[in-house]
Short mmCIF file of C-alpha atoms in Angstrom, two decimals:
data_model
loop_
_atom_site.label_atom_id
_atom_site.label_comp_id
_atom_site.label_asym_id
_atom_site.label_seq_id
_atom_site.Cartn_x
_atom_site.Cartn_y
_atom_site.Cartn_z
CA MET R 108 -39.94 -66.71 -61.61
CA PRO R 109 -40.80 -63.50 -59.45
CA SER R 110 -40.12 -60.22 -61.31
CA PRO R 111 -37.24 -57.98 -60.08
CA GLU R 112 -40.17 -55.56 -59.79
CA SER R 113 -42.14 -57.96 -57.70
CA ASP R 114 -38.71 -58.80 -55.24
CA LEU R 115 -38.24 -54.96 -55.14
CA GLN R 116 -42.75 -54.45 -53.54
CA LEU R 117 -41.81 -57.69 -51.29
CA LYS R 118 -38.76 -55.64 -49.87
CA ASP R 119 -40.01 -52.20 -49.44
CA SER R 120 -43.47 -53.52 -47.29
CA LYS R 121 -41.35 -55.28 -45.19
CA HIS R 122 -39.33 -52.29 -44.93
CA PHE R 123 -41.99 -50.48 -44.49
CA LYS R 124 -43.20 -53.01 -41.86
CA LYS R 125 -40.30 -52.96 -39.46
CA PHE R 126 -40.22 -49.51 -40.03
CA LEU R 127 -44.45 -49.29 -38.36
CA LEU R 128 -42.84 -52.10 -34.99
CA SER R 129 -39.97 -49.73 -35.17
CA LEU R 130 -41.92 -46.36 -33.95
CA PHE R 131 -44.19 -48.04 -32.17
CA THR R 132 -42.01 -49.91 -29.79
CA LYS R 133 -40.39 -46.96 -28.68
CA ARG R 134 -40.96 -46.51 -25.16
CA SER R 135 -41.79 -42.48 -25.24
CA ILE R 136 -44.50 -43.36 -28.57
CA THR R 137 -45.60 -46.34 -27.09
CA ILE R 138 -46.45 -43.77 -23.86
CA GLY R 139 -47.93 -41.50 -26.21
CA THR R 140 -50.05 -43.51 -27.96
CA LEU R 141 -51.59 -44.85 -24.91
CA PHE R 142 -52.23 -41.76 -23.14
CA ALA R 143 -53.92 -40.05 -26.15
CA GLY R 144 -55.91 -43.03 -26.98
CA PHE R 145 -57.89 -42.61 -22.88
CA PHE R 146 -57.74 -38.97 -23.67
CA LEU R 147 -59.92 -39.34 -26.50
CA LEU R 148 -61.98 -41.94 -25.54
CA MET R 149 -63.10 -39.79 -22.42
CA SER R 150 -63.16 -36.99 -24.78
CA ILE R 151 -66.00 -38.63 -26.93
CA TRP R 152 -67.77 -39.17 -23.19
CA SER R 153 -67.29 -35.55 -22.14
CA VAL R 154 -68.66 -33.81 -25.51
CA ILE R 155 -71.74 -35.83 -25.21
CA SER R 156 -72.56 -35.11 -22.05
CA PRO R 157 -73.30 -31.52 -21.01
CA ILE R 158 -71.30 -29.76 -18.41
CA GLY R 159 -73.15 -30.71 -15.29
CA SER R 160 -75.21 -34.11 -16.14
CA GLY R 161 -72.91 -35.89 -14.49
CA ASN R 162 -73.10 -37.69 -11.22
CA ASP R 163 -73.58 -34.53 -8.49
CA GLU R 164 -71.34 -33.05 -10.96
CA PRO R 165 -72.63 -29.37 -9.99
CA ALA R 166 -71.53 -29.81 -6.70
CA GLN R 167 -68.28 -31.33 -7.81
CA ILE R 168 -67.57 -27.95 -9.69
CA ILE R 169 -68.73 -25.26 -7.11
CA LYS R 170 -66.39 -27.13 -4.75
CA ALA R 171 -63.17 -27.16 -7.06
CA ALA R 172 -64.03 -23.63 -8.23
CA GLY R 173 -64.01 -22.63 -4.32
CA VAL R 174 -60.41 -24.88 -3.27
CA ALA R 175 -58.87 -23.35 -6.51
CA HIS R 176 -60.10 -20.08 -5.59
CA GLY R 177 -58.84 -20.45 -1.90
CA ASN R 178 -61.76 -21.21 -0.05
CA LEU R 179 -61.41 -24.51 1.41
CA VAL R 180 -64.60 -25.70 3.06
CA GLY R 181 -66.82 -22.48 2.27
CA LYS R 182 -69.72 -21.47 4.70
CA HIS R 183 -71.55 -23.68 6.52
CA ILE R 184 -75.12 -22.69 6.17
CA ASN R 185 -78.50 -24.53 6.89
CA PRO R 186 -79.42 -27.94 4.89
CA LEU R 187 -81.81 -27.71 2.40
CA PRO R 188 -85.47 -29.74 2.95
CA ASP R 189 -84.53 -33.26 3.06
CA TYR R 190 -80.75 -32.83 2.57
CA PRO R 191 -79.38 -35.00 4.86
CA VAL R 192 -75.62 -33.93 4.31
CA PRO R 193 -74.07 -30.55 5.44
CA ILE R 194 -74.22 -27.25 3.11
CA THR R 195 -71.54 -25.02 2.04
CA ALA R 196 -71.88 -22.22 0.34
CA ILE R 197 -68.87 -20.45 -1.51
CA ASN R 198 -68.44 -16.65 -2.75
CA LEU R 199 -67.95 -17.56 -6.69
CA PRO R 200 -68.20 -15.74 -9.89
CA SER R 201 -71.67 -15.63 -11.01
CA ILE R 202 -71.14 -18.79 -13.78
CA PHE R 203 -71.20 -20.74 -10.80
CA LYS R 204 -74.50 -20.10 -9.65
CA ASP R 205 -75.74 -20.95 -12.83
CA VAL R 206 -73.90 -24.36 -13.07
CA GLN R 207 -75.36 -24.89 -9.48
CA SER R 208 -78.76 -24.32 -11.08
CA SER R 209 -78.63 -27.26 -13.47
CA SER R 210 -78.54 -29.72 -10.97
CA ASP R 211 -82.39 -29.22 -10.06
CA CYS R 212 -83.03 -29.74 -14.00
CA PHE R 213 -80.89 -32.79 -14.98
CA VAL R 214 -82.81 -34.43 -11.68
CA THR R 215 -86.19 -33.48 -12.06
CA MET R 216 -86.99 -32.48 -15.71
CA ALA R 217 -84.42 -34.16 -17.79
CA PRO R 218 -86.65 -37.77 -17.12
CA LEU R 219 -89.38 -36.42 -18.77
CA GLY R 220 -87.88 -35.18 -22.12
CA ASN R 221 -84.64 -34.51 -24.52
CA ARG R 222 -82.02 -34.20 -21.49
CA ALA R 223 -79.79 -31.65 -23.24
CA VAL R 224 -81.97 -28.36 -22.39
CA CYS R 225 -81.00 -28.74 -19.14
CA GLU R 226 -77.50 -27.49 -20.52
CA PHE R 227 -78.05 -24.06 -20.22
CA ARG R 228 -74.80 -22.48 -21.66
CA PHE R 229 -74.11 -20.28 -19.25
CA LEU R 230 -73.89 -16.95 -21.73
CA ASN R 231 -75.24 -14.71 -18.96
CA LYS R 232 -73.61 -11.75 -18.23
CA TYR R 233 -71.16 -11.60 -15.82
CA LYS R 234 -73.32 -10.98 -12.55
CA GLY R 235 -69.72 -10.50 -10.22
CA TYR R 236 -69.66 -12.92 -6.85
CA GLN R 237 -72.57 -15.05 -5.52
CA TYR R 238 -72.61 -17.99 -3.64
CA ALA R 239 -73.38 -20.75 -4.73
CA TRP R 240 -73.81 -23.86 -2.44
CA THR R 241 -72.70 -27.30 -2.44
CA TYR R 242 -72.69 -30.72 -0.81
CA MET R 243 -69.25 -31.70 -0.95
CA GLY R 244 -68.95 -29.86 2.11
CA ALA R 245 -65.59 -30.33 3.73
CA TYR R 246 -64.30 -33.02 1.68
CA PRO R 247 -60.76 -33.32 0.97
CA PRO R 248 -59.04 -30.33 -1.17
CA THR R 249 -56.80 -32.31 -3.27
CA TYR R 250 -58.76 -33.40 -5.96
CA TYR R 251 -60.67 -29.98 -6.22
CA PHE R 252 -57.50 -27.94 -5.57
CA VAL R 253 -55.89 -29.80 -8.79
CA THR R 254 -58.85 -29.84 -11.10
CA GLY R 255 -60.23 -26.86 -10.41
CA LEU R 256 -57.39 -24.96 -11.57
CA PRO R 257 -58.59 -24.01 -14.84
CA THR R 258 -61.02 -22.36 -13.57
CA ASP R 259 -58.99 -19.59 -11.49
CA PRO R 260 -57.83 -17.49 -14.62
CA MET R 261 -60.88 -18.35 -16.57
CA PRO R 262 -64.15 -18.53 -14.47
CA THR R 263 -66.25 -19.17 -18.00
CA GLN R 264 -68.00 -21.67 -20.30
CA THR R 265 -64.52 -21.65 -22.04
CA GLY R 266 -63.07 -22.26 -17.88
CA LEU R 267 -65.48 -25.36 -17.55
CA VAL R 268 -64.27 -27.14 -20.80
CA PHE R 269 -60.90 -26.92 -19.84
CA MET R 270 -61.55 -27.89 -16.45
CA ARG R 271 -63.19 -31.37 -17.91
CA GLU R 272 -60.47 -31.88 -20.39
CA TRP R 273 -57.44 -31.22 -17.75
CA ASN R 274 -59.49 -34.07 -15.42
CA ILE R 275 -59.51 -35.96 -18.31
CA ALA R 276 -55.72 -35.61 -19.23
CA ILE R 277 -55.31 -36.19 -15.36
CA ASN R 278 -57.18 -39.70 -15.38
CA SER R 279 -55.76 -40.24 -18.60
CA ALA R 280 -51.87 -40.26 -17.30
CA LEU R 281 -52.88 -42.47 -14.52
CA LEU R 282 -54.28 -44.80 -16.79
CA THR R 283 -51.52 -44.82 -18.76
CA ALA R 284 -49.05 -44.96 -16.51
CA ALA R 285 -50.85 -48.65 -15.44
CA VAL R 286 -50.51 -50.01 -18.61
CA MET R 287 -47.14 -49.56 -19.18
CA SER R 288 -46.54 -50.70 -15.41
CA LEU R 289 -48.10 -54.16 -16.86
CA ALA R 290 -44.75 -54.14 -19.33
CA PHE R 291 -42.68 -55.19 -16.48
CA LEU R 292 -44.16 -58.61 -16.21
CA LYS R 293 -42.39 -61.59 -17.91
CA ARG R 294 -46.21 -62.64 -18.84
CA ARG R 295 -48.64 -59.96 -19.03
CA THR R 296 -51.01 -61.63 -21.42
CA PHE R 297 -54.25 -62.21 -19.27
CA THR R 298 -53.16 -59.35 -16.94
CA LEU R 299 -53.90 -56.77 -19.51
CA ILE R 300 -57.19 -58.87 -19.96
CA GLY R 301 -58.20 -57.87 -16.40
CA PHE R 302 -56.69 -54.54 -17.06
CA LEU R 303 -59.08 -53.87 -19.68
CA LEU R 304 -62.01 -55.37 -18.35
CA ALA R 305 -61.73 -53.45 -15.24
CA LEU R 306 -62.06 -50.67 -17.78
CA THR R 307 -65.80 -50.41 -17.54
CA PRO R 308 -67.73 -47.73 -18.89
CA THR R 309 -68.91 -46.63 -15.76
CA VAL R 310 -65.05 -46.17 -14.89
CA ILE R 311 -64.39 -44.39 -18.48
CA TYR R 312 -67.76 -42.55 -18.25
CA TYR R 313 -66.55 -40.60 -13.95
CA GLY R 314 -63.02 -40.41 -15.45
CA SER R 315 -64.53 -37.86 -18.49
CA VAL R 316 -66.97 -35.73 -15.78
CA ILE R 317 -65.92 -33.87 -13.03
CA ASN R 318 -65.87 -36.14 -10.09
CA ALA R 319 -63.70 -37.49 -7.47
CA SER R 320 -64.96 -40.90 -8.33
CA GLY R 321 -63.36 -40.82 -11.30
CA ALA R 322 -60.24 -39.99 -10.28
CA GLU R 323 -60.28 -43.13 -7.10
CA ILE R 324 -60.74 -44.95 -8.92
CA ASP R 325 -57.90 -44.61 -11.89
CA ALA R 326 -55.74 -43.93 -8.97
CA ALA R 327 -57.03 -47.15 -7.72
CA ILE R 328 -56.34 -49.01 -10.98
CA CYS R 329 -52.93 -47.72 -11.61
CA THR R 330 -51.93 -48.51 -7.66
CA TRP R 331 -53.45 -51.91 -8.44
CA ALA R 332 -51.34 -52.55 -11.92
CA THR R 333 -48.13 -51.66 -10.53
CA ALA R 334 -48.41 -53.69 -7.62
CA MET R 335 -48.76 -56.78 -9.58
CA ALA R 336 -46.06 -55.56 -10.95
CA ILE R 337 -43.86 -55.22 -8.60
CA ALA R 338 -45.30 -58.67 -6.55
CA SER R 339 -44.18 -60.47 -9.77
CA ASP R 340 -40.21 -59.50 -8.72
CA PRO R 341 -40.23 -57.55 -6.06
CA LEU R 342 -36.03 -57.64 -5.89
CA ARG R 343 -35.46 -56.85 -8.93
CA SER R 344 -38.67 -54.14 -9.46
CA SER R 345 -37.06 -50.51 -10.79
CA ARG R 346 -37.47 -47.87 -8.47
CA GLY R 347 -39.19 -45.92 -11.33
CA LEU R 348 -41.64 -48.61 -10.53
CA ILE R 349 -41.56 -48.34 -6.95
CA ALA R 350 -41.77 -44.55 -7.04
CA LYS R 351 -44.88 -44.80 -9.40
CA LEU R 352 -46.54 -46.69 -6.59
CA GLY R 353 -45.53 -44.60 -4.35
CA ILE R 354 -47.17 -41.76 -6.40
CA SER R 355 -50.34 -43.86 -7.37
CA GLY R 356 -51.57 -44.71 -3.80
CA SER R 357 -50.69 -41.39 -2.72
CA TYR R 358 -52.96 -39.22 -4.92
CA LEU R 359 -55.78 -42.35 -4.26
CA CYS R 360 -54.87 -41.83 -0.39
CA LEU R 361 -55.28 -38.51 -0.85
CA VAL R 362 -59.01 -37.73 -3.06
CA ARG R 363 -61.48 -39.15 -0.93
CA VAL R 364 -61.96 -39.99 2.75
CA VAL R 365 -62.30 -43.41 1.90
CA SER R 366 -59.44 -43.45 -0.02
CA PRO R 367 -56.44 -44.85 2.14
CA ILE R 368 -59.03 -48.07 2.95
CA TRP R 369 -58.42 -49.19 -1.18
CA ALA R 370 -54.49 -47.89 -1.14
CA LEU R 371 -53.77 -50.05 2.26
CA ALA R 372 -56.09 -53.38 0.60
CA ALA R 373 -54.03 -53.22 -2.53
CA GLY R 374 -50.85 -52.81 -0.02
CA ILE R 375 -51.44 -56.38 0.93
CA VAL R 376 -52.78 -58.04 -1.50
CA MET R 377 -49.27 -56.75 -3.00
CA PHE R 378 -47.49 -57.71 0.09
CA LEU R 379 -48.96 -61.37 0.57
CA LEU R 380 -48.27 -62.04 -3.15
CA MET R 381 -44.40 -61.91 -2.38
CA GLY R 382 -44.78 -63.87 0.30
CA LYS R 383 -41.18 -64.38 1.96
CA SER R 384 -39.61 -61.63 -0.44
CA VAL R 385 -41.46 -59.60 1.56
CA LYS R 386 -38.83 -58.67 4.10
CA ASP R 387 -35.99 -58.34 1.30
CA PHE R 388 -38.42 -56.25 -0.08
CA MET R 389 -38.68 -53.60 2.31
CA LYS R 390 -34.80 -52.99 3.19
CA ARG R 391 -34.92 -50.90 0.09
CA ARG R 392 -34.70 -47.48 0.57
CA ALA R 393 -36.68 -47.36 -2.08
CA ALA R 394 -39.75 -49.24 -0.49
CA GLN R 395 -39.06 -47.67 2.70
CA PHE R 396 -39.63 -43.89 1.46
CA TRP R 397 -42.51 -44.49 -0.74
CA LEU R 398 -44.41 -46.63 1.67
CA LEU R 399 -43.44 -43.81 4.34
CA ILE R 400 -45.15 -41.12 1.76
CA VAL R 401 -47.99 -43.61 1.22
CA ALA R 402 -48.74 -43.97 4.82
CA LEU R 403 -48.15 -39.84 5.59
CA ALA R 404 -50.68 -39.35 2.45
CA GLY R 405 -53.13 -41.56 4.30
CA LEU R 406 -52.68 -40.22 7.57
CA SER R 407 -53.19 -36.46 6.53
CA THR R 408 -56.30 -37.83 4.69
CA ALA R 409 -57.76 -39.13 8.10
CA ILE R 410 -56.88 -35.91 10.13
CA TRP R 411 -58.37 -34.07 7.93
CA ALA R 412 -61.81 -36.04 8.09
CA ALA R 413 -61.32 -35.39 12.24
CA LEU R 414 -61.07 -31.67 11.65
CA ALA R 415 -63.74 -31.35 8.70
CA PRO R 416 -65.67 -34.31 8.20
CA PRO R 417 -67.39 -34.42 5.36
CA LEU R 418 -70.68 -35.82 7.27
CA VAL R 419 -70.20 -32.68 10.33
CA ASN R 420 -72.00 -33.30 13.52
CA THR R 421 -75.60 -34.48 12.97
CA GLY R 422 -77.66 -32.81 15.75
CA LYS R 423 -76.39 -28.95 15.54
CA TYR R 424 -77.70 -29.45 11.77
CA ASN R 425 -80.41 -30.82 12.46
CA PHE R 426 -80.72 -33.96 10.36
CA PRO R 427 -82.60 -36.13 10.13
CA HIS R 428 -81.88 -39.75 12.23
CA TYR R 429 -83.23 -42.36 9.92
CA PHE R 430 -82.06 -45.11 11.81
CA ILE R 431 -80.37 -43.73 14.96
CA SER R 432 -81.60 -46.55 17.73
CA SER R 433 -81.64 -49.49 15.42
CA SER R 434 -78.70 -52.25 16.73
CA PRO R 435 -75.25 -52.90 14.71
CA LEU R 436 -76.76 -55.85 13.05
CA TYR R 437 -79.62 -54.73 11.77
CA LEU R 438 -77.68 -51.33 10.24
CA LEU R 439 -75.53 -54.36 8.28
CA LYS R 440 -78.38 -56.40 7.21
CA ARG R 441 -80.02 -53.38 5.60
CA ALA R 442 -76.70 -52.26 3.99
CA PHE R 443 -76.38 -55.75 2.86
CA LEU R 444 -79.74 -56.25 1.09
CA ASP R 445 -79.38 -52.29 -0.40
CA GLN R 446 -76.02 -53.86 -2.15
CA TYR R 447 -76.68 -56.93 -2.45
CA GLY R 448 -80.27 -57.44 -3.06
CA SER R 449 -81.09 -56.80 -6.77
CA ILE R 450 -78.30 -56.59 -9.58
CA SER R 451 -78.88 -52.43 -9.73
CA MET R 452 -75.38 -52.37 -7.76
CA THR R 453 -74.01 -54.62 -10.61
CA HIS R 454 -75.42 -52.63 -13.16
CA GLN R 455 -74.01 -49.36 -11.76
CA MET R 456 -70.43 -50.81 -11.62
CA VAL R 457 -70.35 -51.54 -15.05
CA GLY R 458 -72.62 -48.41 -17.02
CA ILE R 459 -74.83 -46.00 -15.35
CA PHE R 460 -74.92 -42.69 -16.67
CA SER R 461 -76.43 -38.78 -15.56
CA TRP R 462 -77.21 -38.79 -12.70
CA ASP R 463 -77.70 -42.50 -12.43
CA THR R 464 -80.40 -42.45 -14.57
CA ILE R 465 -79.41 -43.67 -18.01
CA TYR R 466 -78.27 -47.80 -17.76
CA ALA R 467 -75.98 -49.23 -19.99
CA PRO R 468 -77.46 -51.82 -22.71
CA SER R 469 -78.43 -54.82 -20.53
CA ALA R 470 -76.52 -57.13 -23.13
CA VAL R 471 -73.49 -55.40 -22.16
CA VAL R 472 -74.04 -55.16 -18.44
CA ALA R 473 -74.07 -59.57 -19.50
CA ILE R 474 -71.45 -59.51 -21.27
CA TRP R 475 -68.81 -57.54 -19.38
CA VAL R 476 -69.60 -59.78 -15.70
CA ALA R 477 -69.57 -62.77 -18.08
CA ALA R 478 -66.13 -62.31 -19.40
CA VAL R 479 -64.73 -61.35 -15.30
CA VAL R 480 -66.50 -64.37 -14.04
CA VAL R 481 -64.74 -66.77 -16.92
CA LEU R 482 -61.75 -65.16 -15.61
CA LEU R 483 -61.87 -65.13 -12.12
CA LEU R 484 -62.85 -68.68 -12.12
CA ALA R 485 -60.00 -69.67 -14.53
CA SER R 486 -57.71 -67.48 -12.41
CA LEU R 487 -59.07 -69.91 -9.21
CA LEU R 488 -58.88 -72.95 -11.10
CA ILE R 489 -55.05 -72.70 -12.23
CA ALA R 490 -53.58 -70.74 -9.47
CA ARG R 491 -52.00 -72.98 -6.81
CA LYS R 492 -53.91 -72.99 -3.89
CA LEU R 493 -51.67 -70.53 -1.08
CA ASN R 494 -50.91 -67.75 -3.95
CA ALA R 495 -55.12 -67.43 -4.55
CA VAL R 496 -55.57 -66.63 -0.75
CA PRO R 497 -55.12 -63.12 -1.85
CA LEU R 498 -57.77 -63.53 -4.51
CA ILE R 499 -59.75 -64.48 -2.31
CA LEU R 500 -59.74 -62.70 0.28
CA LEU R 501 -59.97 -59.99 -1.92
CA LEU R 502 -63.27 -61.37 -3.51
CA PHE R 503 -64.17 -61.17 0.63
CA ALA R 504 -63.27 -57.63 1.13
CA THR R 505 -65.01 -56.64 -1.99
CA VAL R 506 -68.00 -57.68 -0.27
CA ALA R 507 -67.44 -57.15 3.07
CA MET R 508 -65.69 -53.42 3.33
CA PRO R 509 -68.55 -51.57 1.54
CA VAL R 510 -71.60 -53.02 3.35
CA VAL R 511 -69.29 -51.88 6.08
CA LEU R 512 -69.04 -48.42 5.35
CA GLU R 513 -72.95 -47.90 4.39
CA ALA R 514 -73.56 -49.43 7.71
CA ASP R 515 -71.74 -47.02 9.81
CA GLN R 516 -72.88 -43.72 8.24
CA ILE R 517 -76.63 -45.04 7.07
CA ARG R 518 -77.99 -44.13 10.18
CA TRP R 519 -77.72 -40.67 8.86
CA LEU R 520 -77.72 -41.20 5.41
CA THR R 521 -80.44 -44.28 4.72
CA ASP R 522 -79.14 -46.22 1.72
CA PHE R 523 -76.70 -44.24 0.24
CA TRP R 524 -74.38 -46.56 -1.57
CA GLN R 525 -73.82 -46.92 -5.35
CA GLY R 526 -72.04 -48.72 -7.02
CA ARG R 527 -69.15 -46.67 -8.23
CA TYR R 528 -67.81 -46.41 -4.47
CA SER R 529 -67.27 -50.05 -4.56
CA LEU R 530 -65.17 -49.84 -7.93
CA PRO R 531 -61.42 -48.68 -6.13
CA LEU R 532 -61.37 -51.84 -4.57
CA VAL R 533 -63.30 -54.22 -7.27
CA VAL R 534 -61.18 -53.23 -10.02
CA GLY R 535 -58.55 -55.38 -8.49
CA VAL R 536 -60.19 -58.20 -8.79
CA PRO R 537 -60.18 -59.42 -12.65
CA ILE R 538 -56.19 -57.27 -12.33
CA VAL R 539 -55.54 -59.55 -9.46
CA ALA R 540 -57.19 -62.76 -11.13
CA GLY R 541 -55.50 -61.97 -14.31
CA PHE R 542 -51.79 -61.90 -12.55
CA LEU R 543 -51.93 -65.02 -11.02
CA ILE R 544 -52.95 -67.00 -14.18
CA ASP R 545 -50.06 -65.20 -15.86
CA LYS R 546 -48.32 -66.79 -12.86
CA HIS R 547 -48.60 -70.47 -12.97
CA LEU R 548 -49.85 -70.77 -16.75
CA GLY R 549 -46.40 -69.96 -18.30
CA GLY R 550 -45.03 -67.40 -20.69
CA GLN R 551 -45.83 -69.23 -24.12
CA LYS R 552 -47.42 -66.48 -26.37
CA THR R 553 -49.61 -68.45 -28.62
CA ALA R 554 -51.84 -67.33 -31.32
CA THR R 555 -55.07 -68.28 -28.67
CA LEU R 556 -53.25 -66.38 -26.30
CA LYS R 557 -53.17 -63.66 -29.07
CA LEU R 558 -56.60 -63.94 -30.34
CA LEU R 559 -57.49 -63.73 -26.34
CA THR R 560 -56.57 -60.19 -26.02
CA GLY R 561 -58.28 -59.47 -28.97
CA ILE R 562 -61.22 -60.65 -28.16
CA THR R 563 -61.20 -58.90 -25.26
CA PHE R 564 -60.56 -55.25 -26.26
CA LEU R 565 -63.17 -55.56 -29.03
CA ILE R 566 -65.72 -56.41 -26.53
CA PHE R 567 -63.88 -53.63 -24.56
CA ILE R 568 -64.56 -50.94 -27.37
CA ILE R 569 -67.95 -52.44 -28.35
CA CYS R 570 -69.72 -52.01 -25.25
CA GLN R 571 -67.59 -48.51 -24.83
CA PHE R 572 -69.43 -47.52 -27.86
CA ALA R 573 -72.97 -49.43 -27.23
CA SER R 574 -73.22 -47.57 -23.77
CA ILE R 575 -72.00 -44.01 -25.46
CA TYR R 576 -74.81 -44.48 -28.68
CA THR R 577 -76.97 -44.89 -25.43
CA VAL R 578 -76.81 -41.94 -23.52
CA LEU R 579 -76.16 -39.95 -26.66
CA LYS R 580 -79.58 -40.94 -27.93
CA VAL R 581 -81.18 -39.89 -24.65
CA PHE R 582 -79.35 -36.83 -24.97
CA GLU R 583 -80.69 -35.77 -28.56
CA VAL R 584 -83.89 -37.14 -28.71
CA GLY R 585 -85.10 -38.08 -24.82
CA GLN R 586 -85.82 -40.44 -22.79
CA ASN R 587 -88.22 -42.43 -24.69
CA GLY R 588 -87.91 -40.71 -27.99
CA HIS R 589 -87.93 -42.61 -31.19
CA GLY R 590 -85.85 -40.28 -33.64
CA PRO R 591 -82.44 -40.50 -35.11
CA VAL R 592 -79.27 -40.01 -33.34
CA LEU R 593 -77.16 -37.48 -35.70
CA PHE R 594 -73.80 -37.57 -33.69
CA HIS R 595 -74.81 -33.89 -33.71
CA TYR R 596 -73.94 -32.64 -30.01
CA TYR R 597 -75.38 -29.14 -30.47
CA TRP R 598 -74.92 -28.30 -26.91
CA TYR R 599 -71.24 -28.79 -26.59
CA GLU R 600 -69.42 -25.55 -28.53
CA TYR R 601 -66.28 -27.15 -29.26
CA ALA R 602 -65.74 -30.82 -31.34
CA SER R 603 -69.76 -30.51 -31.67
CA SER R 604 -70.03 -31.84 -35.78
CA THR R 605 -70.18 -35.46 -36.71
CA PRO R 606 -67.03 -35.44 -38.32
CA TRP R 607 -65.42 -35.25 -35.19
CA PHE R 608 -67.07 -37.45 -33.25
CA TYR R 609 -65.91 -40.50 -36.21
CA LEU R 610 -62.23 -39.01 -36.09
CA MET R 611 -61.97 -38.94 -32.72
CA ALA R 612 -63.95 -42.57 -31.84
CA ILE R 613 -61.52 -43.84 -34.28
CA GLY R 614 -58.44 -42.19 -33.50
CA ALA R 615 -59.19 -43.78 -29.75
CA VAL R 616 -59.45 -47.38 -31.33
CA ILE R 617 -56.70 -47.16 -33.38
CA PHE R 618 -54.60 -45.20 -30.50
CA LEU R 619 -55.71 -47.52 -27.89
CA GLY R 620 -55.34 -50.80 -29.97
CA SER R 621 -52.18 -50.39 -30.97
CA GLY R 622 -50.56 -49.82 -27.31
CA ILE R 623 -51.78 -52.49 -25.70
CA TRP R 624 -50.86 -54.61 -28.39
CA THR R 625 -47.20 -53.23 -27.71
CA VAL R 626 -47.16 -53.53 -24.36
CA ALA R 627 -48.60 -57.44 -24.49
CA TYR R 628 -46.47 -58.63 -27.09
CA SER R 629 -43.42 -56.16 -28.24
CA PRO R 630 -40.08 -57.60 -27.21
CA LYS R 631 -38.25 -54.75 -27.41
CA ILE R 632 -40.78 -53.12 -24.68
CA ALA R 633 -40.22 -56.33 -23.06
CA SER R 634 -36.49 -55.93 -23.12
CA ILE R 635 -36.22 -52.86 -21.83
CA TYR R 636 -38.07 -53.44 -18.79
CA GLU R 637 -36.06 -56.73 -18.33
CA SER R 638 -32.72 -54.32 -18.59
CA LYS R 639 -34.30 -52.20 -15.93
CA ARG R 640 -34.67 -55.05 -13.70
CA LEU R 641 -31.08 -56.17 -14.16
CA LYS R 642 -30.26 -52.27 -13.51
CA SER R 643 -31.92 -52.32 -9.91
CA ASN R 644 -31.26 -52.47 -6.61
#
């Protein structure tokens, strides 16, 4: 016979468990948990990477500060030797001139030794306004205006730190919104698995440094996830969900010149998955309104590109014409070989950091690619033939579109395409593949499905921290160094001690794990979104 004390302990444990479940299944708590997890994970990447070490980050920072200070384009100057893109000079506080000088160090000196020596700490005394140059030229200003806001009142090193953290907050909000969109799905286990596989170390890294690619990729992930949620039940999708798709799609269109193409691809796939429901969906006022907003955003980017193209009249600035007399077929062939002639492009999409010179471990790339391939093959086998068509078309576009886009500019830039440029389209592949599996597999929430979700999350966490360790090792002891990694990133002014690293790492794992689990398996979250279906038009 159990004693009264044991019965009391059992009841207390049940009440405590019930309290935790009720706490984490509140929608606001779930949103906060997910946001904190993404924010902490990106912040880890940020603090281990000296300011200026991100790919093109000095030029991106100067562009953002210029737009925030009211200078949308800058003054065109003669290009530097061997620069095939236009250079613009912007009059800014002197610290941004110091930021500009860090790029040469990270590109030329850093591979020879300890990369952290390139972090100048920007402690020079204020020297007034000076011209700093950037090759971001006349890129669309939306991302740079939003990101550069902290530098206007604080043109200091602290302002640069806040600039990164503000950028991380925006990207974390986009990823959080993506996960919460998936809560609308009645069956979402494999779609969440696809979402996790879309978050490669490269994706998280670019979300943590100042680079328009990070915002473009995260906005694309939110767009793809929300598009799948709406495609699952277009006639009962809530107005809020449609608004979320409109906001993320509009922001995606405004980030880079080619971004409207990625938004268009997500829209086409969504409409194909809707099938015959497209006509009825387009009768909804919310759908019409937000489709118009996204179209206007894409049109504004096209107009901006026409009036102030990033690659301006090449003859005027005496840029080298690499393949000016080459045939279009040759240019397509060269672009294809550049992107698919080796596994380098795949490695770039999974794990490449700091001016494309630090690579994630090969095991990380192999595991990640294998997981995506398994999910993709399972989707093609399980999905019905007609429903597999959007996925097949997306796969074709993922291969073909980057080749066409590179071939269009290869005359002026030679082989310039990088894996991150393809990611806004590529991240849609695992998300759509997982969605098709959920759609045709059924709604059983078995222990096997929970195990698959847990394994995928474990892969996600292990690969992220394996990549973080690799980057931190290079910055602490150098490219070929063999000393111990102490997790003491002394080049960073804030949270630069080992305990802070472990606290952020543990917090990221706990918050992300609990948030993903809640969205995947909480019946309360599901009931909230089911009620929204019933209330929608």
